[in-house]
Coordinates of C-alpha atoms and ligand atoms in Angstrom, one line a residue:
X564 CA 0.0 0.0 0.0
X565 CA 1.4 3.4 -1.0
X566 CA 1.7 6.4 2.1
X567 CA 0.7 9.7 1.3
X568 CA 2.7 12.8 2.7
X569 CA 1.4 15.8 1.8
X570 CA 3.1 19.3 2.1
X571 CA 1.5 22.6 3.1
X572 CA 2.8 25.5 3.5
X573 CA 1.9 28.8 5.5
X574 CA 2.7 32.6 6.7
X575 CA 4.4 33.9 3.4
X576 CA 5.7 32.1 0.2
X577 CA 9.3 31.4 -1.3
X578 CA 9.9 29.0 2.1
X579 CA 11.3 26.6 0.2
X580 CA 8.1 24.0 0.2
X581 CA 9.8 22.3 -2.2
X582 CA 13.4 21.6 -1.6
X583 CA 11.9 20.5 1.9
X584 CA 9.8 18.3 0.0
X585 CA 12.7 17.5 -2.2
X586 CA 14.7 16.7 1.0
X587 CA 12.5 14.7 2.7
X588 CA 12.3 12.4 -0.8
X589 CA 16.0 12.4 -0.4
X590 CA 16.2 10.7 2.7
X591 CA 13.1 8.5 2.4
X592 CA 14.5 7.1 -0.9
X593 CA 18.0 6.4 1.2
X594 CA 15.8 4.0 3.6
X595 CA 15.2 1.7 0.7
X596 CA 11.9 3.2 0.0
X597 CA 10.4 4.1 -3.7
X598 CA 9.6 7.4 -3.5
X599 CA 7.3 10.0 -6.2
X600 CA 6.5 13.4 -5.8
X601 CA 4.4 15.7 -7.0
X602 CA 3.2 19.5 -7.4
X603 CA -0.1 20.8 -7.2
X604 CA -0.1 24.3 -8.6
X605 CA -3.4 26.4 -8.0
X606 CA -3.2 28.6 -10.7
X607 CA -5.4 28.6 -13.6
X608 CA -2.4 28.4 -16.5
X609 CA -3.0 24.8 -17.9
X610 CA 1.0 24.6 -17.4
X611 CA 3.7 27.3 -16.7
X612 CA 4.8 26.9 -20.3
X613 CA 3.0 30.1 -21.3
X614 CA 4.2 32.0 -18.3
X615 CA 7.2 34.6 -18.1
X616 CA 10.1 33.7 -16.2
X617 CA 9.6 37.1 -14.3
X618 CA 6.3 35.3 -13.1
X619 CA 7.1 31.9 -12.3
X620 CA 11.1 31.7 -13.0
X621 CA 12.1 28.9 -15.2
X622 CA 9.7 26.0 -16.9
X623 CA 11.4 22.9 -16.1
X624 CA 11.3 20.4 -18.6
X625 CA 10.2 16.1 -18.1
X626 CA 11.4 13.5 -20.4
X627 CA 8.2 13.6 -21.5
X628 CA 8.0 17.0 -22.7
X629 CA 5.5 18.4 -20.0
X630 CA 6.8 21.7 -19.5
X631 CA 6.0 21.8 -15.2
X632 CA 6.5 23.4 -12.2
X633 CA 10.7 24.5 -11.2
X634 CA 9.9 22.5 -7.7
X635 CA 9.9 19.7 -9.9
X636 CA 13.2 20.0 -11.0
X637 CA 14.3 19.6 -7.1
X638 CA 12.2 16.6 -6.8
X639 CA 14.4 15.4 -9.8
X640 CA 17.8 16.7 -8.9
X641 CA 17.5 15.6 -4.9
X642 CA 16.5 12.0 -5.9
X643 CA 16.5 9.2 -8.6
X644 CA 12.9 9.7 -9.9
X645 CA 11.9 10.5 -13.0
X646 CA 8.8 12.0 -13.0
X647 CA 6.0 12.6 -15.5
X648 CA 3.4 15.2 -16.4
X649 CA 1.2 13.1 -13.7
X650 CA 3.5 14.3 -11.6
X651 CA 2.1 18.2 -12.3
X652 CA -1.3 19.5 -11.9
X653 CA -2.5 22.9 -12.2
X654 CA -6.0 24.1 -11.6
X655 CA -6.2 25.3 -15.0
X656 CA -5.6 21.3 -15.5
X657 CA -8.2 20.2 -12.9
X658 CA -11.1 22.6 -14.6
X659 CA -10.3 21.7 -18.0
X660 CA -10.6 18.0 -17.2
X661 CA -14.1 18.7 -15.2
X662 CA -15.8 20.9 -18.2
X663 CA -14.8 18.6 -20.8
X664 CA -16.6 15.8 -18.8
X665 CA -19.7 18.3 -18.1
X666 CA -19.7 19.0 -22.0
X667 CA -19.5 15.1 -22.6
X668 CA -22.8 14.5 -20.5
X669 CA -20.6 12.6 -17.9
X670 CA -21.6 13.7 -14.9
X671 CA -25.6 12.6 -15.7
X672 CA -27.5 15.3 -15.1
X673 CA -25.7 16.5 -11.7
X674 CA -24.8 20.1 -10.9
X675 CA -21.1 20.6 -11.3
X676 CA -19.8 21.7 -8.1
X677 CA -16.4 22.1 -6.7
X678 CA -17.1 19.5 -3.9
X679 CA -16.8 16.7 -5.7
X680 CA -16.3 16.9 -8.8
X681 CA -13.3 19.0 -8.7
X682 CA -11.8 17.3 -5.7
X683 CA -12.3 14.2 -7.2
X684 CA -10.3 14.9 -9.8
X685 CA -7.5 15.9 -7.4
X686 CA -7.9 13.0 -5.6
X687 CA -8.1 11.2 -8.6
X688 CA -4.7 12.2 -9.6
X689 CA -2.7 11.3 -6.4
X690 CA -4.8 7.7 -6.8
X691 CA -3.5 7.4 -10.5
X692 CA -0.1 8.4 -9.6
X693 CA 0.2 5.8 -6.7
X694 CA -0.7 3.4 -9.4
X695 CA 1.7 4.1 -12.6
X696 CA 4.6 4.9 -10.0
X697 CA 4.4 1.9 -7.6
X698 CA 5.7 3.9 -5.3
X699 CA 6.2 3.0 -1.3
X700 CA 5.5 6.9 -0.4
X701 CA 4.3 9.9 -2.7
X702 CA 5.3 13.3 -1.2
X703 CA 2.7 15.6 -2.8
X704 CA 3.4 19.5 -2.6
X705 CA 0.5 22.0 -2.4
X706 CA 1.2 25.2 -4.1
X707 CA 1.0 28.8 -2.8
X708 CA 0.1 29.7 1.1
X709 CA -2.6 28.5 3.6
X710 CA -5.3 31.2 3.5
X711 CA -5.0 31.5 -0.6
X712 CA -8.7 31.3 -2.1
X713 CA -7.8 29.7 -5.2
X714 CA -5.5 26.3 -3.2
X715 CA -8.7 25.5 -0.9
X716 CA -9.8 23.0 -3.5
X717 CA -6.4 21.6 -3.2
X718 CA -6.8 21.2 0.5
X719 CA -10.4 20.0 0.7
X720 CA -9.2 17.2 -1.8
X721 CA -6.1 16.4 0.9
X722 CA -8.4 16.5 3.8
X723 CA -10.9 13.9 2.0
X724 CA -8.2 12.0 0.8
X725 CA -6.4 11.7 4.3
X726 CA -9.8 10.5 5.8
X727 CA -10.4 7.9 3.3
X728 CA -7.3 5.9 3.5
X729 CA -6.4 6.9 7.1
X730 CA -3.8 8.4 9.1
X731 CA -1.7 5.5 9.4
X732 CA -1.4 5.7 5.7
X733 CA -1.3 9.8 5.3
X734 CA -0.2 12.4 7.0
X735 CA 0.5 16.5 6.6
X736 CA 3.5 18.2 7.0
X737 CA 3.6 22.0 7.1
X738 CA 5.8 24.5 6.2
X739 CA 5.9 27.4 8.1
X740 CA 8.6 30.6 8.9
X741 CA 9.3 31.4 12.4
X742 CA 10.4 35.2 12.0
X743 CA 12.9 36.8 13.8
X744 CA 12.1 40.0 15.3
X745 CA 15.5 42.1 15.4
X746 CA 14.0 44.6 17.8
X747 CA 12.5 42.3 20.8
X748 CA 15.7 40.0 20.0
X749 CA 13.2 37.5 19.1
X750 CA 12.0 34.0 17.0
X751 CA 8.3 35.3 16.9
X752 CA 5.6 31.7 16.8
X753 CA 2.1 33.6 16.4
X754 CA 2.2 33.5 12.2
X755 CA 2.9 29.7 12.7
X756 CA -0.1 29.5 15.3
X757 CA -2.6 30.7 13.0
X758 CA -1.4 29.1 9.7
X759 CA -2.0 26.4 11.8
X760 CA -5.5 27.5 12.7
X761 CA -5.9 28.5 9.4
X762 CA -5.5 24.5 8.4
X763 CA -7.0 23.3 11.0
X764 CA -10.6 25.4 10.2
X765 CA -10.8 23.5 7.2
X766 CA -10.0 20.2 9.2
X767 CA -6.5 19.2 8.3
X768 CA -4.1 19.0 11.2
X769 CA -0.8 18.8 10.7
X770 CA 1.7 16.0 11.6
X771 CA 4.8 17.5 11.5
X772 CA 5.8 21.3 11.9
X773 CA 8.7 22.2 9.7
X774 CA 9.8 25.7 11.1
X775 CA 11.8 27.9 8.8
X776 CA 14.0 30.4 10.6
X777 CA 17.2 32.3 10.6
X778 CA 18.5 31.4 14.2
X779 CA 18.1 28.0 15.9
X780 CA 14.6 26.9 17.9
X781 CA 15.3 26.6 21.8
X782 CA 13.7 24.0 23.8
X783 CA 11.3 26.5 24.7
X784 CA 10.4 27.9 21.5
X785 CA 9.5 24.1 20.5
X786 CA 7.3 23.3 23.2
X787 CA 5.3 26.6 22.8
X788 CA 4.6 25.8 19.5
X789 CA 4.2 22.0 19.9
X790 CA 1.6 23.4 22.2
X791 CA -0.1 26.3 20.9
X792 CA -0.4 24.0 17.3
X793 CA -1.5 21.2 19.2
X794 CA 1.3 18.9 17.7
X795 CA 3.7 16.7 19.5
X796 CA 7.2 18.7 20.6
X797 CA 9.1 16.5 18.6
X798 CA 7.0 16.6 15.4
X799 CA 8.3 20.8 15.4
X800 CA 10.9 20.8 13.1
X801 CA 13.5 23.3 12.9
X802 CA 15.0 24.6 9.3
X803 CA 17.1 27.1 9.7
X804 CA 18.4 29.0 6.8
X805 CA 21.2 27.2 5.6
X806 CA 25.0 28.6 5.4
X807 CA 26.3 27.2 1.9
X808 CA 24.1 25.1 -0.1
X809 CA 20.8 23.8 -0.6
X810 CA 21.7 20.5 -0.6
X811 CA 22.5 20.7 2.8
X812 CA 18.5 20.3 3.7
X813 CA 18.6 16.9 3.9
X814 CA 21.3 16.1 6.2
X815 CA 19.9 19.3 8.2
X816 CA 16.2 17.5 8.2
X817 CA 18.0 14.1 9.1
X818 CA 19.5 15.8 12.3
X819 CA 15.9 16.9 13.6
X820 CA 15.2 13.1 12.8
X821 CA 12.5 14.2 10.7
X822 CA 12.6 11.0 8.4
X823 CA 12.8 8.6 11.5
X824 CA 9.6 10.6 12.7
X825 CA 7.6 10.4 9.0
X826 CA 8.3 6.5 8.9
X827 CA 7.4 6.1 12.6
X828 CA 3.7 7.6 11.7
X829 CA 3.2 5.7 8.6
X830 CA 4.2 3.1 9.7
X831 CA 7.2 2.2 7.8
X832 CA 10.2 -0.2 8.8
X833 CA 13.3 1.1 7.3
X834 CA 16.8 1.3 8.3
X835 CA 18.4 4.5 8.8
X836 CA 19.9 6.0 6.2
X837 CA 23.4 6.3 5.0
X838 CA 24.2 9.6 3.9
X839 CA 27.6 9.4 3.1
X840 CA 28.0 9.9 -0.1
X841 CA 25.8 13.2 0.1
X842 CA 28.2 14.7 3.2
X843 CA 30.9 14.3 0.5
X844 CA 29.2 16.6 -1.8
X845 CA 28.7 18.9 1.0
X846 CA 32.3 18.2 1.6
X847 CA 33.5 19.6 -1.8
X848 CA 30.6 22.3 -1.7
X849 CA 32.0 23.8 1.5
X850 CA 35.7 23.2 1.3
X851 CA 36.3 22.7 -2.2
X852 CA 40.0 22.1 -3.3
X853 CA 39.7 24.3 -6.3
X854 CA 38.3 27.6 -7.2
X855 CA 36.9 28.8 -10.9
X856 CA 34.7 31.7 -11.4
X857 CA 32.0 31.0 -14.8
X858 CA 30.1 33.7 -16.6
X859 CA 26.5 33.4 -17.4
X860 CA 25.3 35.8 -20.1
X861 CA 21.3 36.5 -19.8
X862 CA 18.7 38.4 -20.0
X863 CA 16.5 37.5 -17.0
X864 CA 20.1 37.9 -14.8
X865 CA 18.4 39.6 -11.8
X866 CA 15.8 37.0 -11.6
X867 CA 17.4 33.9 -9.2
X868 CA 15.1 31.3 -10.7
X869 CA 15.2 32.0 -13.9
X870 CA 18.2 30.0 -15.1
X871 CA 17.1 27.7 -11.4
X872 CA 18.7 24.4 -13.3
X873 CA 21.2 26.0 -15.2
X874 CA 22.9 27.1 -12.1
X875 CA 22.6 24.0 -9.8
X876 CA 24.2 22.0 -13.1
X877 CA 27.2 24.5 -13.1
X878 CA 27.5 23.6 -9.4
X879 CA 27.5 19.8 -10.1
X880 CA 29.9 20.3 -12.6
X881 CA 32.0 21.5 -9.6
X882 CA 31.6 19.1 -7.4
X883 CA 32.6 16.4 -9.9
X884 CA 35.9 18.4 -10.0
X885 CA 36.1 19.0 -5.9
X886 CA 36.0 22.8 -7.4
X887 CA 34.0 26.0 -6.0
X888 CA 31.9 27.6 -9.0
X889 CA 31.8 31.3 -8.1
X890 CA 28.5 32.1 -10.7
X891 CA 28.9 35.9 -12.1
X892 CA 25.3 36.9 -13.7
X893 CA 26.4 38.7 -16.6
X894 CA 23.7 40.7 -18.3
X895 CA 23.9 40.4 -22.0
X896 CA 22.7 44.2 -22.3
X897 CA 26.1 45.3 -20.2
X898 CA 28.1 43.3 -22.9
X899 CA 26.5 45.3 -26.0
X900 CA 26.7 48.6 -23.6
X901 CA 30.3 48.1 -22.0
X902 CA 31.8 45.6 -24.6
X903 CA 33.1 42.3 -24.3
X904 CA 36.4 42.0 -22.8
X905 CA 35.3 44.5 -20.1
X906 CA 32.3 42.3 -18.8
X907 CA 33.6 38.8 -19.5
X908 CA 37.5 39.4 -19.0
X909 CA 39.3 37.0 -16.4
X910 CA 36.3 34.6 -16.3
X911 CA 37.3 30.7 -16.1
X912 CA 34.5 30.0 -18.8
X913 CA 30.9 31.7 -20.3
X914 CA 28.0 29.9 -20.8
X915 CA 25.3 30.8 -22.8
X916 CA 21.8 29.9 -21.5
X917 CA 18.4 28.8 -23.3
X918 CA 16.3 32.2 -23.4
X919 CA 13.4 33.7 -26.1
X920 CA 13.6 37.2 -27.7
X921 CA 15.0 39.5 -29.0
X922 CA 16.8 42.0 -26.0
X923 CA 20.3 41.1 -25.3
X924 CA 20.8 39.2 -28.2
X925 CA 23.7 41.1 -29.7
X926 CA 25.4 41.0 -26.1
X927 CA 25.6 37.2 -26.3
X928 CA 26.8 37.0 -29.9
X929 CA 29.5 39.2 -28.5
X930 CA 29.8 36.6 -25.7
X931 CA 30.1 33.9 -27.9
X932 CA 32.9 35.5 -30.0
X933 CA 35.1 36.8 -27.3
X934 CA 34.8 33.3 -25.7
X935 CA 35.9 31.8 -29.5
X936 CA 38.4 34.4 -30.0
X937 CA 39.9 34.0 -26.5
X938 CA 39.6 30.3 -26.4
X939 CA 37.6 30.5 -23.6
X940 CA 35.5 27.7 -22.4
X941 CA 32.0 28.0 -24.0
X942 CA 28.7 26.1 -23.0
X943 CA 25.8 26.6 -25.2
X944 CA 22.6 25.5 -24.1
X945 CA 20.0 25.7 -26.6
X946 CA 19.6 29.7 -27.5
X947 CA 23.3 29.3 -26.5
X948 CA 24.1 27.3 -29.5
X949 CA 21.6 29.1 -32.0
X950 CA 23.8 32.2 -30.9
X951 CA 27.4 30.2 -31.4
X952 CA 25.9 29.6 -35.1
X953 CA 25.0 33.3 -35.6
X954 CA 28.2 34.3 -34.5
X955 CA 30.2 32.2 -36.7
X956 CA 28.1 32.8 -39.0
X957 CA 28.7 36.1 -39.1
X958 CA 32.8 36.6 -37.9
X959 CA 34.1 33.4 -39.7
X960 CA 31.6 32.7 -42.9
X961 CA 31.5 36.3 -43.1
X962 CA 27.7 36.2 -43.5
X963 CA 27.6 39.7 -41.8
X964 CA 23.5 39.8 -41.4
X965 CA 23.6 35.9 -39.9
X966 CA 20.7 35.7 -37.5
X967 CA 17.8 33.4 -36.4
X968 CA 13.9 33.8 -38.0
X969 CA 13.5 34.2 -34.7
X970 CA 15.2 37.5 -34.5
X971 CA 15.2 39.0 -37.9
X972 CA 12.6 37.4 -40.1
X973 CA 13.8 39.0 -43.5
X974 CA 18.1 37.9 -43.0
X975 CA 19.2 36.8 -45.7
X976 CA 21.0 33.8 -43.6
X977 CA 18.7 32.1 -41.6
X978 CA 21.1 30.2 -40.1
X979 CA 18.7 29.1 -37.3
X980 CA 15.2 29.3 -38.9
X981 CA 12.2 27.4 -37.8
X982 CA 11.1 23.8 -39.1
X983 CA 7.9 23.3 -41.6
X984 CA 6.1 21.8 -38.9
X985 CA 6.3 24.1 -36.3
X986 CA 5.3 27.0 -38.7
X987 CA 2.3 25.5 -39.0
X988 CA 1.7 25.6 -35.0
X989 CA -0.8 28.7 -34.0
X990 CA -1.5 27.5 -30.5
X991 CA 0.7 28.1 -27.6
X992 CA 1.3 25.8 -24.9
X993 CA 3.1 22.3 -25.3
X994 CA 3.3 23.2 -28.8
X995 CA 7.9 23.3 -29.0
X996 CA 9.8 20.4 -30.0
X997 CA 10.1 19.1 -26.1
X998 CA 10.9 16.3 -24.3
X999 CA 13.6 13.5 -24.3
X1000 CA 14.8 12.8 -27.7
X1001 CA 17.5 10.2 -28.8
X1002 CA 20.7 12.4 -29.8
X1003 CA 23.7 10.8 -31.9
X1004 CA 27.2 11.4 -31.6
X1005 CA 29.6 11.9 -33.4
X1006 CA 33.1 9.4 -32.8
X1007 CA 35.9 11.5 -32.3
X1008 CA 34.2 14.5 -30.9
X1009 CA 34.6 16.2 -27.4
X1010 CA 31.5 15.5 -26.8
X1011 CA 31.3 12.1 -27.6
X1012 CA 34.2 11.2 -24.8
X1013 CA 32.8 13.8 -22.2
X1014 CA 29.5 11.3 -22.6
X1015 CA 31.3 8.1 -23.1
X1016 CA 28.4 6.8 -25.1
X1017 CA 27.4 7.5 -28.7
X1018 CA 23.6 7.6 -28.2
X1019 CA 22.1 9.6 -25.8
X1020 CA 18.8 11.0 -24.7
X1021 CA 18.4 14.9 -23.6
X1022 CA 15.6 16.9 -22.8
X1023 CA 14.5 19.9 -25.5
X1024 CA 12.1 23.3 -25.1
X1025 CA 12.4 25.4 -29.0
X1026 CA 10.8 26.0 -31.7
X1027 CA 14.1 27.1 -33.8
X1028 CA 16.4 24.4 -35.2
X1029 CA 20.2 24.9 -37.5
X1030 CA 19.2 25.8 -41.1
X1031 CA 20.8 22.6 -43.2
X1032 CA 21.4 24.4 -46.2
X1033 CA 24.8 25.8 -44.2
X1034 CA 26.1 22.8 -43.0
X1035 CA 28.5 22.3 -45.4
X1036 CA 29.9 25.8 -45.3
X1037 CA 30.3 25.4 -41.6
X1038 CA 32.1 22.0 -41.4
X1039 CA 34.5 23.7 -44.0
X1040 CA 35.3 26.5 -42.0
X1041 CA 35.8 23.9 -38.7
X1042 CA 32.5 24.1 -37.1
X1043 CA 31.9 20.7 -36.5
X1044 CA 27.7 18.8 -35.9
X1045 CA 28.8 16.6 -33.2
X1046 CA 25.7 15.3 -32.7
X1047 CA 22.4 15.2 -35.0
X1048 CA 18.9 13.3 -34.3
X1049 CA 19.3 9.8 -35.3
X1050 CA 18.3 10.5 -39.1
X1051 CA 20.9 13.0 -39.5
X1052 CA 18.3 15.6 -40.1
X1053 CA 18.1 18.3 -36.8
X1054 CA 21.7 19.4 -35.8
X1055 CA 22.0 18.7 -31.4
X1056 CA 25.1 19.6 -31.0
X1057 CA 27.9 21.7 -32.5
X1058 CA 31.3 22.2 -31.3
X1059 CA 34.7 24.0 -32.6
X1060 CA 37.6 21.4 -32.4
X1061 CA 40.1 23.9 -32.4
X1062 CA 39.3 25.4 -29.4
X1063 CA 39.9 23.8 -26.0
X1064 CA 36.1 23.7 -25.2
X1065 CA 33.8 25.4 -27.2
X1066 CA 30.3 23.0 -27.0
X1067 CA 26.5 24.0 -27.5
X1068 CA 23.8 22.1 -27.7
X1069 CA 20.1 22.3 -29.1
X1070 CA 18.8 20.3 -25.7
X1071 CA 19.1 21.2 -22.3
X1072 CA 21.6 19.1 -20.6
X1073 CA 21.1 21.2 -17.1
X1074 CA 17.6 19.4 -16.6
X1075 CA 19.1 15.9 -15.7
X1076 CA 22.2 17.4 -13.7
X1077 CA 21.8 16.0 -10.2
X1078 CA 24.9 16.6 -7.3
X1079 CA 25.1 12.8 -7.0
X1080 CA 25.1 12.5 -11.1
X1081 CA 26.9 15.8 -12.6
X1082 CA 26.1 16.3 -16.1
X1083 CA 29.4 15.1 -18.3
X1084 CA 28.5 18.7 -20.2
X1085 CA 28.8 20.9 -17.1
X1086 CA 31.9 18.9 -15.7
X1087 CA 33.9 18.7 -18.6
X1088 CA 33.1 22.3 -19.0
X1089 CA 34.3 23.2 -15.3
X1090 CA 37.3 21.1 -15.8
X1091 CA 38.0 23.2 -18.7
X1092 CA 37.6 26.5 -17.1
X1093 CA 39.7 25.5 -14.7
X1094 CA 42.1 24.4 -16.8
X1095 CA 42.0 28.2 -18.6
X1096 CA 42.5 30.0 -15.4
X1097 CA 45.0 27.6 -13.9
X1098 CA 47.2 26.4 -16.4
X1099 CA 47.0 22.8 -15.4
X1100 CA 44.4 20.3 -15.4
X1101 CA 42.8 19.3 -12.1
Ligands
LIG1770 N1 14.1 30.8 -28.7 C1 14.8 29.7 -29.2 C2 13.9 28.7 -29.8 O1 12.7 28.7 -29.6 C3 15.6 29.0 -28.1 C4 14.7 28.4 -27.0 C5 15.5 28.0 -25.8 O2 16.6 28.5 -25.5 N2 14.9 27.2 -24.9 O3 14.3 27.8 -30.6

């Protein structure tokens, strides 16, 4: 029988729901145990594929090609679980499910209310998600903050669901922030009392307390809230911001014996996990034995989670190589302001990231030259390696008006141009070419070796693709199509051999980057940087 934990969370937003979700999978699936999570989002938006990263940060891509939730890509990086779009459900998904049955007479004659019918399709899609995972535990995150209007479906469905299969089999876990009140000198518990309230009124009572805060929880502090929130002292949690890294939560969350406590109420057997291998990460996080500093060249640079998975990758890549990654956010509009060598000069390596649009293109053209130029590592990821094309292109074909349909629909060389098929798209939403797809390499390339295989699958999110008709011009001038789909026919990745690491890809290689599995992409490409800065390899 699967257990069901289910993750609340209260007082403000941004408390990190879902790396303590993520966290708590991390442990759980170091007992032995199969573990699934998922994300309920209240919003309306079907998926966050048609949102702006300035309102939801980055889309993060499954296998297959749901564009979902960034939380999800923590579930992913924090554990070995591939998850599916059953793992992601929006409300917009929930309401579009329930008309379509109204429209299709299924519902006999009833009116359509939110209780059920729309819980029942919640509680529906936990059921359906125990059954295609065969999972031991399913850790399923609600969106947003106790009190929203628009998640109370959400936790009407939890509540039901918790009653039908019983507490032995489900319990709740909230999230909440302690503040600390500079001025008394104080951890402050009366938001966490009434987000607990708040739960309680609509009949869910929490198992565990997790307790965001900046300064430890005293003895004291625990009991007053353990009795004020009418849950057991040791059920109150402390998470206190942590000093270097994320991925720190876990062994933080195994301290407060959270896991011990979860298995202990659903009534799970496990042995206690062995979490060495993830202090030695923290190990090389913390006290690292090398230093490199990498350039990222956007346009959403101000915006943390924008480039969320591009930036934990970078930091695998370190960590294969025992090396600290100092990330500089390099906005591409300072590059076309300030020029090249005075934004990007002294960096160990510049990567390009994925990104739509047409601002701060120029500046990451200017990137990708002065990293070519330089022979400075280069990463491409997707936009990263239509802009490596434009700028060859443009400096080394001498095709000075190079550019992408994307950009300039009347170029004369539309290097980077969009296929038949998608032309032919008008809808947006799930409409790119996304999703796992099988990539081939090529023997002999960089590439090829940093992978060790010759067939691989990567993850994709674009509509634009390398314009054959210049193929040949390119592999005369040195550009070489290191890997292509398995007919040959849409170019994956490109690379310049004579250059100690110049790589881009069509696919995003940051979404199956995980601390414990570094993406060969990201840690040949830190190796590399390091090499630049240092001389010598690692
Ligand atoms: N805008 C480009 C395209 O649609 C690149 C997309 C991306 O970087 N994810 O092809």
């Amino acid at each position: 029988m699967t257990k069901f934990i289910f993750v609340t969370g209260g007082v403000v937003s941004s408390l990190g729901k879902g790396l303590t979700a993520a966290a708590l999978g991390t442990l759980l699936e170091n007992r032995g145990l199969k573990v699934a999570l998922q994300k309920f989002d209240p919003y309306l938006n079907v998926d966050p594929g048609t949102m702006s990263p300035y309102q939801h940060g980055e889309v993060y891509v499954l296998d297959d090609g749901a564009e979902t939730d960034l939380d999800l890509g923590h579930y992913e990086r924090f554990t070995n679980v591939k998850l599916t779009r059953l793992n992601n459900l929006t409300s917009g998904q929930v309401y579009q499910t329930v008309l379509n049955n109204e429209r299709e007479g299924k519902y006999l004659g009833k009116t359509v209310q939110v209780i059920p019918h729309v819980t029942d399709e919640i509680k529906n899609r936990i059921h359906l998600l125990a059954e295609k995972s065969g999972a031991d535990v399913i850790i399923t995150e609600i969106g947003g903050t106790t009190g929203d209007i628009e998640g109370l479906p959400f936790l009407e469905a939890i509540r039901e669901f918790a009653l039908e299969v019983g507490y032995n089999n489900a319990i709740f876990l909230h999230v909440t922030y302690v503040p600390f009140i500079k001025a008394a000198g104080e951890l402050k518990t009366k938001p966490t009392q009434q987000s607990v309230a708040k739960l309680r009124e609509i009949g869910v009572t929490p198992h565990v307390l997790v307790c965001r805060c900046e300064k430890p929880l005293d003895k004291d502090l625990r009991q007053k809230i353990s009795l004020f929130c009418n849950i057991p002292v040791e059920a109150v949690i402390e998470e206190k911001d942590v000093d270097h890294s994320i991925y720190e939560v876990p062994l933080m969350l195994q301290r407060e014996r959270m896991d011990e406590l979860v298995c202990r109420l659903l009534h799970l057997t496990t042995p206690t996990p062995n979490m060495s291998h993830w202090q030695e990460i923290i190990r090389k996080l913390i006290a690292p034995q090398h230093r490199v500093r990498i350039g990222v060249v956007g346009k959403y640079i101000g915006l943390q989670d924008a480039y969320k998975s591009v930036y934990e990758a970078i930091i695998h890549g370190g960590v294969a190589n025992d090396c600290g990654v100092e990330i500089v956010q390099v906005d591409a509009e300072d590059i076309e302001k300030n020029g090249a060598d005075k934004t990007l000069k002294g960096l160990g390596g510049i990567l390009v990231p994925g990104g739509f649009g047409e601002r701060g293109v120029e500046g990451k053209i200017l990137a990708a030259q002065y990293a070519r130029e330089n022979k400075i590592p280069y990463l491409g990821l997707c936009l990263g390696m239509q802009i490596a094309t434009i700028e060859f292109a443009r400096n080394v074909l001498k095709l000075s008006k190079a550019h992408s349909t994307e950009f300039d629909l009347a170029t004369p060389h539309p290097v980077i141009a969009m296929l038949d098929e998608q032309r032919k798209v008008t809808k947006k939403g799930g409409t790119m070419r996304l999703g796992a797809q099988p990539c081939q390499l090529a023997v002999g390339s960089k590439a090829g070796q940093l992978y060790g295989s010759f067939v691989i699958h990567e993850r994709h999110r674009h509509r634009y693709e390398f314009n054959n008709a210049y193929r040949e011009k390119f592999e005369q001038a040195g550009f070489a199509f290191s890997g292509l789909s398995p007919d040959g026919k849409l170019v994956e990745v490109i690379e310049i051999p004579d250059h100690p690491f110049f790589i881009a890809s069509q696919f995003h290689p940051e979404f199956l980057s995980k601390p414990h599995v570094p993406h060969p992409l990201f840690k040949g490409f830190i190796a590399a940087a390091h090499q630049r800065i240092h001389q010598k390899p690692i």
